[in-house]
Every structure is written in C-alpha cells, then in structure tokens.
Short mmCIF file of C-alpha atoms in Angstrom, two decimals:
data_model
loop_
_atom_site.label_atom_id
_atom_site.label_comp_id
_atom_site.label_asym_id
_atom_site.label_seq_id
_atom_site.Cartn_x
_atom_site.Cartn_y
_atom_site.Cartn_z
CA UNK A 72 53.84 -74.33 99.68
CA UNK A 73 50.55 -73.64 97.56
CA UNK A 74 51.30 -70.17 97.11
CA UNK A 75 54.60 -71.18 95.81
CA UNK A 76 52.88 -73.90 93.91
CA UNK A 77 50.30 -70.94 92.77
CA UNK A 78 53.04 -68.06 91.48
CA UNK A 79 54.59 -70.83 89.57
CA UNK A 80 51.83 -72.26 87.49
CA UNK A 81 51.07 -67.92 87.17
CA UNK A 82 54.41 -67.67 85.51
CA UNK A 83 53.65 -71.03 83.44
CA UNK A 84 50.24 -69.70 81.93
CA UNK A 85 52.00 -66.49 81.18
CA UNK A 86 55.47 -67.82 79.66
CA UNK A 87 52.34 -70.15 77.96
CA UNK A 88 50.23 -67.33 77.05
CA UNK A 89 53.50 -65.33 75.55
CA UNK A 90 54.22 -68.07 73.35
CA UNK A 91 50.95 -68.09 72.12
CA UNK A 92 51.31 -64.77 71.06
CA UNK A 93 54.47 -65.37 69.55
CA UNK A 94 53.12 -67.47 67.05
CA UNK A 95 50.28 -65.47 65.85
CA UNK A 96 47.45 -68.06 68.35
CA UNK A 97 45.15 -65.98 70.88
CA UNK A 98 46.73 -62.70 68.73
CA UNK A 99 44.62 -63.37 66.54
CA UNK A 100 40.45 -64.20 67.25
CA UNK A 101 39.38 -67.14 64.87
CA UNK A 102 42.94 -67.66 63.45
CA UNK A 103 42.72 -70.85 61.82
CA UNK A 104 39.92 -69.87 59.69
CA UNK A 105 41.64 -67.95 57.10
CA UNK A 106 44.37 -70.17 56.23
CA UNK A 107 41.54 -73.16 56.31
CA UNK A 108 38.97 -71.31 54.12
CA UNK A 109 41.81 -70.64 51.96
CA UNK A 110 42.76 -74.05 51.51
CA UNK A 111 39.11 -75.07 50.92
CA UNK A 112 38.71 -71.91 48.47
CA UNK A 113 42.18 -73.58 46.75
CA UNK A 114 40.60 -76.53 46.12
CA UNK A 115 37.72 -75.10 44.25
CA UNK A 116 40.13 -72.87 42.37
CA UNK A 117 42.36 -76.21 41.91
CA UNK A 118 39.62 -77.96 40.01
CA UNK A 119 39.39 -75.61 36.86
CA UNK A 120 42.22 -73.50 36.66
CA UNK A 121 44.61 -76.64 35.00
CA UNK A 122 41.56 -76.78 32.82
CA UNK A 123 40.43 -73.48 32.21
CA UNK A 124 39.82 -73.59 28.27
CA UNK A 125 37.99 -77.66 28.48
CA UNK A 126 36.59 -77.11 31.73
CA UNK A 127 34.39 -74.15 29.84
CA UNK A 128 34.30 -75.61 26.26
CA UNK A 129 32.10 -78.84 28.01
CA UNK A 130 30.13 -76.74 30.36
CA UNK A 131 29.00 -74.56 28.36
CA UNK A 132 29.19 -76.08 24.73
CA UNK A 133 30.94 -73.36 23.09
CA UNK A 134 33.88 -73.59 20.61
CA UNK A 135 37.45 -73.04 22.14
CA UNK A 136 37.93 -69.99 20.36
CA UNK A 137 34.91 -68.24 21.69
CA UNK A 138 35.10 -69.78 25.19
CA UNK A 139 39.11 -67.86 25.04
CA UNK A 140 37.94 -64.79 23.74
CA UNK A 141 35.24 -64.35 26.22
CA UNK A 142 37.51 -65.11 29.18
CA UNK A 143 40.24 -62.34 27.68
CA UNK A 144 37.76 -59.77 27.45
CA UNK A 145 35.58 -60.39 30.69
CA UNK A 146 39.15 -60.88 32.98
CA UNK A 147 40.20 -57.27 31.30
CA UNK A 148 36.97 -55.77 31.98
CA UNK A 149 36.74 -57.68 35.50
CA UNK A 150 39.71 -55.79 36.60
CA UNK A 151 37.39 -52.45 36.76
CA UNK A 152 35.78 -54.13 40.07
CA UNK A 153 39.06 -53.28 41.70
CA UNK A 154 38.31 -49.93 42.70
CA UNK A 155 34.65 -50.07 43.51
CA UNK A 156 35.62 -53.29 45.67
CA UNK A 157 38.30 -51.41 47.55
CA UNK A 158 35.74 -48.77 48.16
CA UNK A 159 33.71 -51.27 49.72
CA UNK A 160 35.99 -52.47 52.27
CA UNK A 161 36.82 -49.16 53.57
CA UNK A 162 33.41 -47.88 53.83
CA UNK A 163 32.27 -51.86 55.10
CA UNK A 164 35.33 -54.18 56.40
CA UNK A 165 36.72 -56.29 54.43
CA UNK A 166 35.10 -59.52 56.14
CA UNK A 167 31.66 -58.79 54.74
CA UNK A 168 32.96 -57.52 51.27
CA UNK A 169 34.68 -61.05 51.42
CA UNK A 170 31.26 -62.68 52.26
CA UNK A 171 29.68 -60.98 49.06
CA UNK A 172 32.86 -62.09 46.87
CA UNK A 173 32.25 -65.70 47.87
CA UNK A 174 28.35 -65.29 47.51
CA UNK A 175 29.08 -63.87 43.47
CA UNK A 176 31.46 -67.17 42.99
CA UNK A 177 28.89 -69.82 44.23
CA UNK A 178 26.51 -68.51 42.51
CA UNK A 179 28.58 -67.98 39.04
CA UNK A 180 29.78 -71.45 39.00
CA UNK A 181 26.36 -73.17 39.85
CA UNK A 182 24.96 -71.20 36.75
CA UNK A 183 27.85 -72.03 34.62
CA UNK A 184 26.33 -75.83 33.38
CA UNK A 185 23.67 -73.77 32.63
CA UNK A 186 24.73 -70.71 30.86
CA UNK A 187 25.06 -72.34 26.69
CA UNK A 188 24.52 -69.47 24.43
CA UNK A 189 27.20 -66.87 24.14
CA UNK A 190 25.02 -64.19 25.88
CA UNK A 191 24.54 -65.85 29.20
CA UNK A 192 28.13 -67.31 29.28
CA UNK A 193 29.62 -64.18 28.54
CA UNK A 194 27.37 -62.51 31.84
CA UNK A 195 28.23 -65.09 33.71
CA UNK A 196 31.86 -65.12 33.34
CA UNK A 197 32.36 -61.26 33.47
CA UNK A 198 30.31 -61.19 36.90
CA UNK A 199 32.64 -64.30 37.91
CA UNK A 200 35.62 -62.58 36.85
CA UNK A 201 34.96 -59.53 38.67
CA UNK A 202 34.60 -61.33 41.43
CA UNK A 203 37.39 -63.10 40.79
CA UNK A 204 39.87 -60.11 40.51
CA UNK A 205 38.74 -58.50 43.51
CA UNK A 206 39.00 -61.15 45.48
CA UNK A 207 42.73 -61.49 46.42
CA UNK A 208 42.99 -57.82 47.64
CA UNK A 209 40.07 -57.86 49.83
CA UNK A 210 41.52 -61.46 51.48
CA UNK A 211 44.82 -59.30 51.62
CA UNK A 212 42.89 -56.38 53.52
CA UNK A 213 41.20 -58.81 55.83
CA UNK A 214 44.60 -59.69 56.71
CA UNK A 215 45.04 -56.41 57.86
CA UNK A 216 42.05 -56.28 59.81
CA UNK A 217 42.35 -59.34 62.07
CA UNK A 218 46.22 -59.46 62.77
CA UNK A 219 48.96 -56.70 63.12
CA UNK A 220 52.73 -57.15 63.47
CA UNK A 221 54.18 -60.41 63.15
CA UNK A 222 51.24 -62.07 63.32
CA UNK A 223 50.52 -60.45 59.24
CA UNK A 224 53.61 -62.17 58.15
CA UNK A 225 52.47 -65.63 60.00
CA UNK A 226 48.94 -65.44 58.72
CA UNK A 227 49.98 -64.67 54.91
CA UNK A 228 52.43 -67.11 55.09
CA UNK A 229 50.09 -69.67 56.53
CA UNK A 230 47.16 -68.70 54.23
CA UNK A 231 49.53 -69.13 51.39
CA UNK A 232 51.02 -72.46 51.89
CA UNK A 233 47.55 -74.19 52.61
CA UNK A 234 45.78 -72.47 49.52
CA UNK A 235 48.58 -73.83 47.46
CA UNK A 236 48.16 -77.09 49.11
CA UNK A 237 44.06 -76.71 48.33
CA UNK A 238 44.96 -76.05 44.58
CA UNK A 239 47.03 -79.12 44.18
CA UNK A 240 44.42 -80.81 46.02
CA UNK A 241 41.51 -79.67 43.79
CA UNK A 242 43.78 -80.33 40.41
CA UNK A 243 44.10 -84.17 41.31
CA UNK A 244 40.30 -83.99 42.57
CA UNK A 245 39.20 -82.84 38.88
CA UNK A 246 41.15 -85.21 37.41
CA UNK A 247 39.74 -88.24 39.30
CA UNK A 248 36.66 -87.06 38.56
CA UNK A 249 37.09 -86.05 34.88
CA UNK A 250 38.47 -89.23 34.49
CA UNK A 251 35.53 -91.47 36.14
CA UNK A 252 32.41 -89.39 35.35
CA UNK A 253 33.88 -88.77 31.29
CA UNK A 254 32.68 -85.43 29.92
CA UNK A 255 29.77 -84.70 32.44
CA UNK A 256 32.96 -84.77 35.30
CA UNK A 257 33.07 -80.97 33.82
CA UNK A 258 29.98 -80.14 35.16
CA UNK A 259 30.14 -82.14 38.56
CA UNK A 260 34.02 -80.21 38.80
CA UNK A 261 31.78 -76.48 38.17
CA UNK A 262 29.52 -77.63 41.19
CA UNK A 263 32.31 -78.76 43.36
CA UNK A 264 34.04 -75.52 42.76
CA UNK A 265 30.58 -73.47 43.64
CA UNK A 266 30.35 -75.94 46.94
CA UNK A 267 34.31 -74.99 48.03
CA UNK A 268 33.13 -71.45 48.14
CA UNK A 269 30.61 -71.88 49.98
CA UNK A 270 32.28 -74.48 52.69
CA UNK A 271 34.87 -71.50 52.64
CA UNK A 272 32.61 -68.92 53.54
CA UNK A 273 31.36 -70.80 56.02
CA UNK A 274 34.82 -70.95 57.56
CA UNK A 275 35.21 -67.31 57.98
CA UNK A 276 32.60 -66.67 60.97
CA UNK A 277 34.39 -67.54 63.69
CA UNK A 278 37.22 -65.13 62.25
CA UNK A 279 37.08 -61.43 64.12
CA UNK A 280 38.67 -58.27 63.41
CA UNK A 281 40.80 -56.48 65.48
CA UNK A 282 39.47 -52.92 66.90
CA UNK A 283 40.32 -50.66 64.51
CA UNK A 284 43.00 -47.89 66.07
CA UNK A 285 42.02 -43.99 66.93
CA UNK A 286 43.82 -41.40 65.42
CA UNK A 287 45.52 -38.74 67.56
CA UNK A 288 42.39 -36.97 68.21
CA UNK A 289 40.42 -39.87 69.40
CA UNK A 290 38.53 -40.78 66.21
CA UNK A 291 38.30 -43.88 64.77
CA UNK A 292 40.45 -44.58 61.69
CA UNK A 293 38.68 -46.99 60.19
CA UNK A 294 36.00 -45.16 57.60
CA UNK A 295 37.91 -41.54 58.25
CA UNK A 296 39.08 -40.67 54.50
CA UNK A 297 35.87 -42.64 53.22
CA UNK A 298 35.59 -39.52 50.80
CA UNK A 299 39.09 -38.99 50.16
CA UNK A 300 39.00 -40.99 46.85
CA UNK A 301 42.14 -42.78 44.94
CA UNK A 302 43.76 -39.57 44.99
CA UNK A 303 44.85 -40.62 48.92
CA UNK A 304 46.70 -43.44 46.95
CA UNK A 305 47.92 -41.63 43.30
CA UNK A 306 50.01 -38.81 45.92
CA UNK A 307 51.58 -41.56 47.81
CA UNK A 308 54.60 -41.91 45.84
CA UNK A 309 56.38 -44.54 47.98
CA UNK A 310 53.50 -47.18 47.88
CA UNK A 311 53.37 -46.69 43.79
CA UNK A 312 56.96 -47.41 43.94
CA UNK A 313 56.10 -50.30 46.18
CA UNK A 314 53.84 -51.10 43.79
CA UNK A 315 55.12 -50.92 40.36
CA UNK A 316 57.77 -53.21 42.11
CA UNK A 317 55.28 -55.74 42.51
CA UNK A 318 54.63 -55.35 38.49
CA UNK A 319 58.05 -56.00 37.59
CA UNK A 320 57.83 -59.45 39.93
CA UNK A 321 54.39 -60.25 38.99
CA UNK A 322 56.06 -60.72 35.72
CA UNK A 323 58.15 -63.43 37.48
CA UNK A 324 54.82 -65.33 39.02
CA UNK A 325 53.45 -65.91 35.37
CA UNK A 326 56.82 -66.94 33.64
CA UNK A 327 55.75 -70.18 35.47
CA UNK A 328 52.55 -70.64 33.93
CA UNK A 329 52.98 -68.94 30.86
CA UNK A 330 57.15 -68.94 29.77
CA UNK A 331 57.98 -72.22 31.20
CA UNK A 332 55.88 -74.43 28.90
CA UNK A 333 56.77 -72.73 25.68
CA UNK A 334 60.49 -72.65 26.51
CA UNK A 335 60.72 -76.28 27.54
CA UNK A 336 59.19 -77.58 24.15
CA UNK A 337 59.71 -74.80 21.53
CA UNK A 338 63.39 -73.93 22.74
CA UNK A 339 64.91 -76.67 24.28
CA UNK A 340 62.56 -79.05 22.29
CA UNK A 341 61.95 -81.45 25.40
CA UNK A 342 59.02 -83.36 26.29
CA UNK A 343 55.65 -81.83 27.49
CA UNK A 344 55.83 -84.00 30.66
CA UNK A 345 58.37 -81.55 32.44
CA UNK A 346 56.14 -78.59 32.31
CA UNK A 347 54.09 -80.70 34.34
CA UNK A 348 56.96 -81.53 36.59
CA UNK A 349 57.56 -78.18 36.91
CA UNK A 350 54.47 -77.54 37.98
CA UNK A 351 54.28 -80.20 40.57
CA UNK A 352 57.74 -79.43 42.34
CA UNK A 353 56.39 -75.89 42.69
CA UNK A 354 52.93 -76.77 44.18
CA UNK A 355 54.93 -79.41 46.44
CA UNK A 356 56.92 -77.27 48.35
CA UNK A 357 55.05 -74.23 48.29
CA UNK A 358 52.51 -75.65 50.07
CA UNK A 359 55.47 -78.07 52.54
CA UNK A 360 57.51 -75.19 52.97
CA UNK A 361 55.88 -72.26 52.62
CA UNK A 362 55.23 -71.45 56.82
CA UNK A 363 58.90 -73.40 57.63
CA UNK A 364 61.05 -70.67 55.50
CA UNK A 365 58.61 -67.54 56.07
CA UNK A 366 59.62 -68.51 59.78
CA UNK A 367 63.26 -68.78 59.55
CA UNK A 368 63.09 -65.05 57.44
CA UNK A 369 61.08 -63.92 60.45
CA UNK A 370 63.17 -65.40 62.98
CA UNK A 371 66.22 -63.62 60.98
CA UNK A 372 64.42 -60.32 61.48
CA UNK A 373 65.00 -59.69 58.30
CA UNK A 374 62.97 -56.71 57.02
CA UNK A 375 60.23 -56.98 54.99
CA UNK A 376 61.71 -54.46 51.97
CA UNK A 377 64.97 -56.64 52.14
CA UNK A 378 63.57 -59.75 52.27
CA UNK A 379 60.95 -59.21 49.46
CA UNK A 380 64.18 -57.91 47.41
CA UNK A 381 66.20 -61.69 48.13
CA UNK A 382 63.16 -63.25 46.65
CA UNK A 383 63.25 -60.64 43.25
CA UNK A 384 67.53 -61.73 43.56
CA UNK A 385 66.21 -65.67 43.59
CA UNK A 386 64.10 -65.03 40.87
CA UNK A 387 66.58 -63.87 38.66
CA UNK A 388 69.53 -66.48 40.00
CA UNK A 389 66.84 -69.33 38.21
CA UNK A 390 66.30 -67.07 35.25
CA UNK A 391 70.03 -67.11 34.41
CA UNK A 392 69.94 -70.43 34.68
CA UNK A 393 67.59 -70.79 31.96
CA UNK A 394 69.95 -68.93 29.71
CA UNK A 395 72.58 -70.55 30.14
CA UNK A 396 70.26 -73.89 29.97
CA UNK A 397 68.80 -72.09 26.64
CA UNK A 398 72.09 -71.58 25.50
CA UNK A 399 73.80 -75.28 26.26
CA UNK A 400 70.50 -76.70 25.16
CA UNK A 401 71.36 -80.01 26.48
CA UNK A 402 70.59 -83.35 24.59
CA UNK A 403 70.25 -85.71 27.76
CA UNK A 404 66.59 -86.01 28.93
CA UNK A 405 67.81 -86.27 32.34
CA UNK A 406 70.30 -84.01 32.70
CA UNK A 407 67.99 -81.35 31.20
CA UNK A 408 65.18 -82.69 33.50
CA UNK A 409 67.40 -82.46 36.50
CA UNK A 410 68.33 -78.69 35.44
CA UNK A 411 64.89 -77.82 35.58
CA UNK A 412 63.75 -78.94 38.51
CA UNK A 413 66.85 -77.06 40.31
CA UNK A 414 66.03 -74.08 38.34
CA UNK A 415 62.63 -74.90 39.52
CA UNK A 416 63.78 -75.35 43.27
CA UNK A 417 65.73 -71.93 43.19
CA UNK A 418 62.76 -70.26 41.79
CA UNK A 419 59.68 -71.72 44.27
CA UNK A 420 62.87 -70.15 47.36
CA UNK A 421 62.55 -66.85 45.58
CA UNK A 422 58.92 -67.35 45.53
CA UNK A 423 58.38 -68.26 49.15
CA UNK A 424 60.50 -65.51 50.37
CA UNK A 425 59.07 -62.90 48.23
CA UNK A 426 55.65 -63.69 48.62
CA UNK A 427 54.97 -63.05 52.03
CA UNK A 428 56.90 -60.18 52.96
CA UNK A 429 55.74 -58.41 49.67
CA UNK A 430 52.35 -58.43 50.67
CA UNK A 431 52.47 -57.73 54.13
CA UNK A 432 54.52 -54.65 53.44
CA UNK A 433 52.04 -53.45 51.07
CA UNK A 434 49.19 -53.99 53.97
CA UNK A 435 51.22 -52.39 56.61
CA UNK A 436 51.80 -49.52 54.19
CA UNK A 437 48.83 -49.01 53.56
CA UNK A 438 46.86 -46.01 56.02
CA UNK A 439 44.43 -48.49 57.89
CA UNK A 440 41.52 -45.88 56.84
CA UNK A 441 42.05 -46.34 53.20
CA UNK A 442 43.68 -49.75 53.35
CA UNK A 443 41.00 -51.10 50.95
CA UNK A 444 41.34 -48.67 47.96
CA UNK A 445 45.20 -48.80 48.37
CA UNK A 446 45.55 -52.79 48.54
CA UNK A 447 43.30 -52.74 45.63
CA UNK A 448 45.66 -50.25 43.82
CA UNK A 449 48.32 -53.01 44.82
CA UNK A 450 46.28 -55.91 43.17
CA UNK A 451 46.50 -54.12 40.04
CA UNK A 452 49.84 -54.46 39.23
CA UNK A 453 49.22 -58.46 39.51
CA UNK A 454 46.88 -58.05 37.44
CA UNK A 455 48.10 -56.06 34.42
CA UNK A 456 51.20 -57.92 34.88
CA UNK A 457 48.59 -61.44 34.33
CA UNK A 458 47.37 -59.56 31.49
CA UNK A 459 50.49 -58.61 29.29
CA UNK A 460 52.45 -61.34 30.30
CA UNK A 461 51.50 -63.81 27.82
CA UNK A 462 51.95 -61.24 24.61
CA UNK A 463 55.18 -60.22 25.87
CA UNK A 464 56.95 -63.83 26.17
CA UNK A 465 56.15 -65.13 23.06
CA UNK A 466 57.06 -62.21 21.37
CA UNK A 467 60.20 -62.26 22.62
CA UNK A 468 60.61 -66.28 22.38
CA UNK A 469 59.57 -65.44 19.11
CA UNK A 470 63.16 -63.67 18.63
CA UNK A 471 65.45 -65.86 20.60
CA UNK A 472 64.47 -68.13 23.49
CA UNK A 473 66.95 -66.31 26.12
CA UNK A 474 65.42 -63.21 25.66
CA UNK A 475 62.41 -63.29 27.85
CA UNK A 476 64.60 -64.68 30.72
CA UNK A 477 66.84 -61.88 29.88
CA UNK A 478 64.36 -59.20 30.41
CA UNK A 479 62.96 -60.96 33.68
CA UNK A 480 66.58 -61.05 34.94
CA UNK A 481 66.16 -57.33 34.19
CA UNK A 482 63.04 -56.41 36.20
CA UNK A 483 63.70 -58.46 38.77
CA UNK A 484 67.07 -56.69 39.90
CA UNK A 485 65.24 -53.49 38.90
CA UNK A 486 62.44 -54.16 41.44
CA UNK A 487 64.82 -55.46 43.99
CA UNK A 488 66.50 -52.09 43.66
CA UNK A 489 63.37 -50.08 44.16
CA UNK A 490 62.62 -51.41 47.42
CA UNK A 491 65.42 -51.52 48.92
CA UNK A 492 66.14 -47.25 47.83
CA UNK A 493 62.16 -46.84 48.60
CA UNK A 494 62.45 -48.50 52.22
CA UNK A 495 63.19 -45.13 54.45
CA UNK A 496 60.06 -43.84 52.88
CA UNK A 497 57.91 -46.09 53.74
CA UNK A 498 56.44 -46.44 57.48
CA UNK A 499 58.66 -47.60 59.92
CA UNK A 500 55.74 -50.83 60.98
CA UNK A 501 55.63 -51.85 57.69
CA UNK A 502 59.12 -52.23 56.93
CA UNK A 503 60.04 -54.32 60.53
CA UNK A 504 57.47 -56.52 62.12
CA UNK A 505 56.24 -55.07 65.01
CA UNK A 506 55.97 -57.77 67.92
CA UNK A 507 52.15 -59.48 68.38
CA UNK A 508 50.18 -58.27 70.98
CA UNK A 509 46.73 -59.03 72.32
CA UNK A 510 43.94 -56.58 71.37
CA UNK A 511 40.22 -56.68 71.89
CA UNK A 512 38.03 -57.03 69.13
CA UNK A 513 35.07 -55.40 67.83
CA UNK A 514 33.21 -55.58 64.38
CA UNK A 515 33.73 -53.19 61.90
CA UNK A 516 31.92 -50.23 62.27
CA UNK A 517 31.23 -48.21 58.91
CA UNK A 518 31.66 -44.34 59.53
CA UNK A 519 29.38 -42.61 57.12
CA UNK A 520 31.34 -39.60 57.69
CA UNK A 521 33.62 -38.45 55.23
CA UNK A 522 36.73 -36.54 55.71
CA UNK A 523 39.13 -35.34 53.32
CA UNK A 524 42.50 -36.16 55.05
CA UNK A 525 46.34 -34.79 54.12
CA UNK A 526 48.41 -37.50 54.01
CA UNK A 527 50.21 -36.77 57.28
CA UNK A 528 47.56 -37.23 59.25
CA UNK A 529 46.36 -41.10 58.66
CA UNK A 530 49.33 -41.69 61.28
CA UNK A 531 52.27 -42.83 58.91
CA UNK A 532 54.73 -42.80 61.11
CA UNK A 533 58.33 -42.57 58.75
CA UNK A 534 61.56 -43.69 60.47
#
C-alpha cells in the first residue's frame, strides 16, 4: 500500500513539475522578477512620459522651446548608444549591462531638479537618453538569456502587460501628486522616477541566466564572434528583412501617440477628451489582456512570423476604419466617440498579438553569440521609426486627413507580407516555439576570445 501510495504522489510531483514548466515557472530561475521590475520601471516611466515637455520646463526652468529642442537632438544622438550597448552584452550578459542602464537612469533623474542652465540639462538628458534608447534591447536580450522556447513568448508577454500596467500606474501617480504638491510635484515626480529604477534594479537579483549552449565543437557560444563586429548582422539578410518589418509597424505604435490626437481634433474636429480616452482604453487592456490573448495565440500554435503578420493585418483593419471615419466625419459626439474606441479596441488586438511574437522572433533569430549587437540592430528600427514619425503625419494630415492612415494601411500589409515570404529563412526555433525545458544555470561568463565566425557556424539551424 505505501509503495502504491509512493509511485502515485511520484507521478503527482511530476504531472506537477510538467505543468510548471508549461507555464514558463521553475523554466525559468527568478521568473517573476522581470515582469515585476518591469512594472516598477513602468511606473517611473509612467510619471513623466504624459508630461514630457512640463515635467522638464518646471524641473529645470527652461523655456518650452529649448527644453523640446534639447530632447530632439539628445534622443537622435542617444540612439548612437545602440551599438556600443549591444557590444556590451555580448562581450558581458545582458543582466549586468541592464544593471549599468538602470544605474545611468537613477542617477540622471536625481540630477535633473538640479541641472538649470542649458549646459547641464542638455548633459544630463543626452546621458539619460542614451540610456534610455538602449535600454529596451538589452531587457529584450536578457529575455533571451534567462528563458528559451515558450517560455520567451510567456515572459515578453508577461513583462509587457505589467509594464503597461506600471505606466498607467505612474501617469495617475504624477497626477495626484502634481495636483497636491502644485509646481514642486515636478520635482518630487523626477525623484520618484529615479527611486522606480532603483526598486527595479533591485528586483533583478534573484533573476539567473540560463547556461549559455556549446557549439558543435564544444565551445561556448556565448562571447564566440565577440570580434566579429555588425558585419555578423549587415550579411544576415533575413533578420534585416525581419527588421525593416518592424520599421514599417513601428510606424503603427506611434500613430497612437502621435496621429491619433491631431486627427481627432484637426480632422474630425472633436473634443480633446477622446485622445485621452484613447489612450486609456489602450493602457486598460494592454495591461488586462495582454498574457490572456498571448496565451490563446500560443495555445493555437500559431507561429511566431504568422502571428506577428495578424497583428500588422489588425493594424491596418483599425486604420481603414479611420478613413472611412475621416471620410463620414460624423457629427454625433457619441457615435464618433463610440467609433473610436472600437477602432481603438481593434487596434490594442493588433497590438497585443503583434507585440510579443515580433520580439521573440527577433531574439530567437538572433545567433545567441551575437544576440546583443543584433537585438540592438532590431531596436533601431523602433527607433528611427519614433524619430520620423511625427514629421511624416502631419505632413501628410497636412494634405488630407486620410492620407496618413492610408499609408499605414500600406506598410502594414507590406510588413505583414515580408514575414510571412521571409519565414523559411529564418531558423526553424525562432519561427515555432520550441517546448520549455529545465536547464541549469550559470552566470555569464565573458570570453575574451575573439573569433571571426561565417555565418553557418553560430548554429542557425534553417528548416
């Protein structure tokens, strides 16, 4: 009887212990810290992004005009620290890389109250925005580091939802503060954002990366092209397609911030309280149902090319929909309030399914010796598209209000199209989830020694 009573509580802990796996628990060391220091990090980021332009006039004291023209040029220029910072990861791990990211931020927006002549704001913010830019394709490599398989597409998904949760969070946090503590709420809202870095930091120790794979001669991947340069990345030609996909649908991500506002009260001549709306159905169920329909396209098996290509289709379903809104121009308040917020709805699906497999596919495509310089590579389309974005809309608003949504109709079928003819190119693991499995861990060990690879060899397996 207690060996019976034994082999079935085995089988229990094992059907327990597979289950685990399954979603993405003992697979991954420390796996609640990402998604949690992401959330924390969203708050910070949620206090002063609504604000940007105030939120810098106060704290530092300088006119509007200069405090915009210093936060064009140092973003532009802060895009140079992509390279150098996806260096860094493959040559260090992208866990302490991260660590030094966070340490820059903290230290950039304590010095902010501080910084009131053009010089030291200027210094300031371009060291900020550096940081700033690098950031999001280091976090991406980390992802790569501490999960594989499935587990990727639960961890983005999961680190997505609650940092979108953290930067509706932090936006009602700065407000409540702004609105209690008057002008000096500015400066209380630059030290919160410092201490959210910090906290999030913090979070990240208990969070350990997975022991890195060995090519077919027994060497360690990790660090093994550390001298092969960008040229690794400029000769893969089905990650730039990848890629320059990602442009044409980054151009999606800032029609929300950037085309939304100016349609809604220079085309269809509504009131400014949608855009606001807008914003807050998006933020609501990104961060509600972000994990719930990243599961159900994982639990479709739907592959990761495909599925990023539904969310570039989704995108361009709600972007007809503002033509023909732009074209009936309806005089109702609600009926034109209740046509946003479905265009709005069929937009934030596009967004959630897009999202995470796009991402993931560009970390699983990406040689794990060299994943740093090529997610950084990646990152750059998001942000060139960031950076000619707002020119491009209100130029063409400028001619007729349809025409931006007409040309984002455009690119996103165009990138849809790309991935799907790019997806036999690409490695077989990055284009299906792999199942989770349980490997041991190990901290990153830099190899000094570099090695000029051919692209065959960093183990891109094609299907």
């Amino acid at each position: 009887m207690r060996k019976g009573k034994g082999k079935g509580k085995g089988k229990d802990k094992r059907k327990s212990k597979d289950k685990d796996n399954r979603d993405g628990g003992p697979g991954i060391p420390g796996h609640w810290a990402l998604p949690v220091a992401a959330a924390v990090n969203g708050v910070g980021t949620g206090m002063y992004i609504p604000f940007t332009l105030v939120f810098f006039h106060y704290v530092t004291g300088l006119s509007f005009t200069l405090v915009g023209a210093v936060l064009t040029v140092t973003g532009l220029v802060g895009i140079g620290a992509l390279p150098l910072a996806g260096a860094a990861v493959d040559r260090c791990g992208a866990r302490r890389v991260q660590y030094v990211l966070y340490g820059v931020r903290v230290v950039g927006f304590a010095l902010y109250p501080f910084a009131h002549s053009l010089t030291a704001f200027a210094g300031v913010a371009l060291v900020t925005a550096a940081a700033d830019r690098a950031f999001p394709a280091v976090q991406s490599s980390l992802i790569g580091e501490v999960a594989r398989g499935a587990d990727r597409d639960r961890l983005q998904a999961a680190t997505r939802a609650l940092q979108n949760g953290g930067n509706g969070a932090g936006a009602l946090l700065a407000t409540l503060v702004i609105a209690f503590a008057g002008s000096a709420g500015y400066t209380y809202a630059a030290w919160g954002n410092a201490l959210s870095f910090a906290c999030a930091a913090l979070l990240l120790r208990p969070l350990r990366p997975l022991r890195p794979r060995r090519a077919p001669d027994g060497t360690k991947t990790r660090g093994a092209a550390a001298g092969a340069g960008y040229r690794l990345v400029l000769a893969d030609r089905p990650f730039l397609v990848v890629t320059g996909a990602n442009f044409l649908n980054a151009l999606s991500y800032s029609a929300l911030s950037v085309l939304f506002p100016l349609f809604i009260v220079e085309w269809l001549h509504g009131p400014a309280v949608l855009t606001g709306a807008a914003f807050t159905v998006n933020t609501v169920l990104c961060a509600a149902a972000g994990m719930f329909v990243g599961g159900r396209v994982r639990r479709a098996g739907a592959r990761r090319t495909r599925a990023a290509a539904l969310g570039g289709g989704l995108f361009a379903v709600a972007f007809l929909a503002q033509i023909v809104l732009g074209t009936l121009r309806p005089a109702s308040g609600p009926v034109l309030g209740a046509a946003l917020v479905a265009v709005v709805v069929v937009y934030t699906l596009g967004e959630l399914i897009h999202s995470p497999a796009a991402e993931v596919l560009a970390v699983s495509a990406a040689p794990e010796a060299v994943r740093g310089r090529y997610l950084a590579a990646y990152q750059m389309s998001w942000s060139l598209a960031k950076a000619v974005a707002p020119s491009l809309f209100t130029v063409l608003l400028a001619v007729d209000g349809r025409l931006p949504w007409a040309v984002l109709v455009l690119t996103s079928a165009v990138a849809a199209t790309l991935l799907v003819r790019v997806e036999r190119r690409l490695p077989a693991e990055a284009v299906r989830p792999t199942p989770p499995t349980v490997t041991h861990t190990a901290p990153p060990a830099p190899v000094t020694t570099p090695l000029s690879l051919p692209h065959a060899s960093l183990g891109r397996d094609r299907p």
